[in-house]
Amino acid sequence: MSQDKSSETTPSIEYIDGPMLPHLLQGSTDTTIPQTTTSLVPIITPPLATQTAASEEVADAQQYLLVPNSQRIIVRSAHHGKRVCTLVPKGDESIHAVTLVWLPVRGEEADTADDENDEEEDSGEWVVVAGCSNGTLQEWSITKVSAKSNEEVAPRRVFQLTCSKTEDVNMVHLTSFTVSDAALASSLYEEKGGAPLYGLIHGTGKKSEKNSSCVVSCLIPRFDDNGDDQTEGSIDLKRLVPTKNLKSSTSREEKARLQKSHVCLKKGDSIFGLKAAYRPSSSTALADTMDYEVEEEDSNGISQGDLFLVICASKGFVIYRESIKSSSSKQEDGGEMVHFELPMKSSYQSKEQSAFSSIAISPDAKNLALGRLSGHMEILDDVFDNVAKFLNAQSNGQDVDQQQHPEAVTVRKSVHWHANPVRALAFLADSGRHKGNSGSLISGGEESVLVTWQLDRDFHRPSHFVSRVGQGGILHTLCCMHTGKIVVFCSDNSVQCFHGANYDRLWTEQGIASMMLHEEGVIKGIEKQNDIKKGPVLMSKDPITGHPILANLPGAPGMVHWYDPKSASVVGTLEVSPYNRVSRRDPRVDPNIPTPAVTHIAIGQDGKDMITVDTVWTENTSVGREYTLVGPQGDETPMSVCTSIKFYSFSDAKGRKPDQRKHRHGDLPMSYELVSSMASPHGREGEVCALAISPNGETACTLSRQEDAFRIWSKNTTYSPSGVPSVMWKCLYKVKTPAGFANLLSQNNYSSPGQNLVAFSSDGSVLSVCYGTHVTLWDHASATLLNSLSSAEGIQHLHFLTKDDDFLLMTSESQVAIKSPFGGAGQSCYLGNDEWSVDLSAFGRDAKVSSVIPFGDSGLGARGFFAVSVAIDNGAETVVMVVDRSERGVASVKDSDSLMYWRIKGGVSSLCANECIGSGVELLAITEDCRMLSLNVGIHKAKTLSLKSQSTSISRTQAPVLQVGSEVDSQPMKKRKISTMPRGTGKAQQFETGFEFPSLSGKFITSFLSKRHG
């Protein structure tokens, strides 16, 4: 019991969501493909019997999706897409490569039962193997994940990799021939003495300090549940063939000599894909569906065949073959290989455009499909059979010339539809006897269109399209050979499943879309592109659903998402600014037009009214602010940025109009209706730098740096004779910057996106507007300036605190301050001593405030508590802390010496108070590297998903914070402490009165300041 209580009072960090797959920005003119986009690819498992099932019937079988990134492997159900568990490497290491392999395990009595049952089959399990940054292979049993619901799973075994002639081994690619055939795996296991794996390693030579790469193989030993401790061990890697980059001046004779013992790459090229295929002999079941010649089985009846490795770089590929011999035959020491480097002949494509970008092997190991940066695809018919015949002729001593080379005799089919690089390729599974043949192919790319090709009918045009699959381009496609389902992964962090026959969408799962979809064009005249950046992700709590609202997501341009942290998925969407996924006519010349962005969002206290501000790039230069985009080759394109403000009203099921738009299964439209919209609300050149809405949702304010003014917007509701409400918003008036603050807003750099420069009081009667280092208070009903406050630095965030006194929370780049709206210390009208400001120099000179949020009027928020994030060490680390306003320091946890204080690696761009109950709080943080984290203290939560949890037990003496915090008590204050002396005149003498002061609401502030200033 005490242990549970201690865990509740210890601040903890839990991983909620992040990028499903590694996704780097790739322009269409890139000549190389980053390794991380292809070495970590999704995998679909065969049907697996659940751990609790009594028998291995098909009804009990489950299939899983393995979705890896550099930090973890997410295991999802292939039937509904929900997250099952997470595989986390040991030692907080980065994952570089992942594969699935069958690990045969013979039963306890198998050695004595051969005579009783000649048809006994080997049993085993499917395991996930990951190559990590510390030179280890880590293993998880995937057949036991059903018992690990919503948990993180540590590796079962960890193997240290060793390799002769190489130090600091780093496995960057992994593949296995047995990812879909357990019987084949069992046979190969007996032949080789372990589960075979193949990979590509990077390392440093033992005799030289030069970096080297090599294709290697290794064997995973069996796991014995009843054996001794097998959690750690070592595996020796067998060097198959090294890689070598050749200069353009290398002679043909020298190249031919090196190609016999090296994977030869062109200068500056690198391997981005490693695929495996097995070509069986006639003794296997797969051989029945193949129409090419195969070797017969030997006299002992042990199956034989060829193992092929396709090693693909952007400017060529190599097919490596290794023959499988029977146990009675002598195993060959190594394999043979054939180089393919002939580019596709084209009169208009450059060498860069003809570079390879994706690869796929047909399930029957017959054909090879290659995608190019130009959008073209090539299908090489019977390429593995041609390679086998060529290598067999060489090994038999026959004379072969270049005319018999597989590159010359293989038939190439070329098809083209994509205008941008082909990023995803997969062969479809057909039903019936020819299941797994090479008849159909699917492809995808930046266009976000799933294209189907009927190759067996010699069609050179696509046979089917599924358009607008996701907000971002298609990164990977999978086809299940058992069910025929198609699984598509997009760059907007979504995964979708389609029916293989009619292409109906069966389910979709959308994660946090925080990764930019593609590179954007360079803007002429702007030295730093950050000067026009769209700001951080906007995050706030929805009063209706209770879910966080996410806007300005780089991976969901023009969209607003409702996100559920418990299920780690998007549960609602609202499209604010539609746009075209493909914004270029010619990728080689035209710039990639920046995507639209929802730069500001505000929602009323009851959630019924919502306002958004979005920016859209357009070629219509007669509207909006003009810019010039520069293309890859320096071509200039005039563009304009049009700013629009849109007003929405929530429509319940009773009064909502029927939605005329067509929705697919899995779409999650929210019940908001657009009631008013206005383009360029602050004039053609004016952009909105701040937005706020009053708590009752009746009034709004927008601020523009270019117009040097703010505008007040009012809602007008009318009712029809039948009682149906009709809502309309209009601009009441515009207020130019007062003379005393002229040009303060336009001349400083404090009004970048993501900052709160305007705010309404708790009752909506007082409006505060920031002008650089000054804050002005307005009676917006009469457009009257009430008071002004000043700060030493430019103000970046401004909030009203509790409804009892409406104190102002102001933050600058390196300061946090609490100010009274009555004029501050030293003014005759204010006798309080609870104003304060603090410099964050305790964290270092480069400490900067990145985000600040009050907690509202519940829990700690009723006592004026707030959270602030401070970036330190030039953004390498961020400190998030809950500040106690009354004690002017970091709050401490009740009945504990721990402080409400967290340290996070990297920067934090957004904070949101998810729960604030009693003396506990849960914060949601979005980091700059696209992760969503839960910062929890004092709130008991049922364990849902704590991936790579980090516990931080910070004592008072360990924290370089503002001041020693006060203990948080769940009971609210009943009496207010006041000071009998103005602050600064001496030590304040405090006493408690039996009289409860009235709430210092906005109306009181307005009345008091109006009378004071006459």
Coordinates of C-alpha atoms in Angstrom, one line a residue, residues 541-544 549 562 574 601-612 646-651 671-673 675 691-700 714-717 726-729:
K541 CA -8.5 20.8 -23.6
D542 CA -11.9 20.3 -25.2
P543 CA -14.7 21.1 -22.6
I544 CA -17.2 18.8 -24.4
I549 CA -7.5 19.4 -29.3
W562 CA -9.2 15.5 -31.2
L574 CA -12.2 18.9 -38.5
I601 CA -7.4 28.2 -32.4
A602 CA -9.6 29.4 -29.5
I603 CA -12.6 27.6 -27.9
G604 CA -15.2 28.9 -25.5
Q605 CA -15.5 27.7 -21.9
D606 CA -18.5 25.4 -22.8
G607 CA -17.0 24.2 -26.1
K608 CA -19.9 25.4 -28.1
D609 CA -18.0 28.1 -30.0
M610 CA -14.6 27.7 -31.7
I611 CA -12.6 30.1 -33.8
T612 CA -9.7 29.2 -36.1
K646 CA -13.4 31.0 -39.4
F647 CA -16.1 30.7 -36.7
Y648 CA -17.7 27.4 -35.8
S649 CA -20.7 26.4 -33.7
F650 CA -21.1 23.0 -32.1
S651 CA -24.2 21.2 -33.4
S671 CA -20.0 18.0 -35.1
Y672 CA -18.9 21.6 -35.8
E673 CA -20.7 23.8 -38.3
V675 CA -21.2 29.7 -39.4
L691 CA -6.4 35.2 -31.0
A692 CA -8.6 34.9 -27.9
I693 CA -12.2 34.2 -27.2
S694 CA -14.2 35.2 -24.1
P695 CA -15.2 32.4 -21.7
N696 CA -18.8 32.7 -22.6
G697 CA -18.0 32.5 -26.3
E698 CA -19.7 35.8 -27.2
T699 CA -16.7 38.0 -28.0
A700 CA -13.3 37.4 -29.7
S714 CA -19.1 39.7 -31.6
K715 CA -21.5 36.8 -32.0
N716 CA -25.1 37.5 -32.9
T717 CA -27.7 34.7 -32.5
S726 CA -28.8 31.0 -36.5
V727 CA -25.4 32.2 -35.5
M728 CA -23.4 35.0 -37.2
W729 CA -20.2 36.7 -36.3

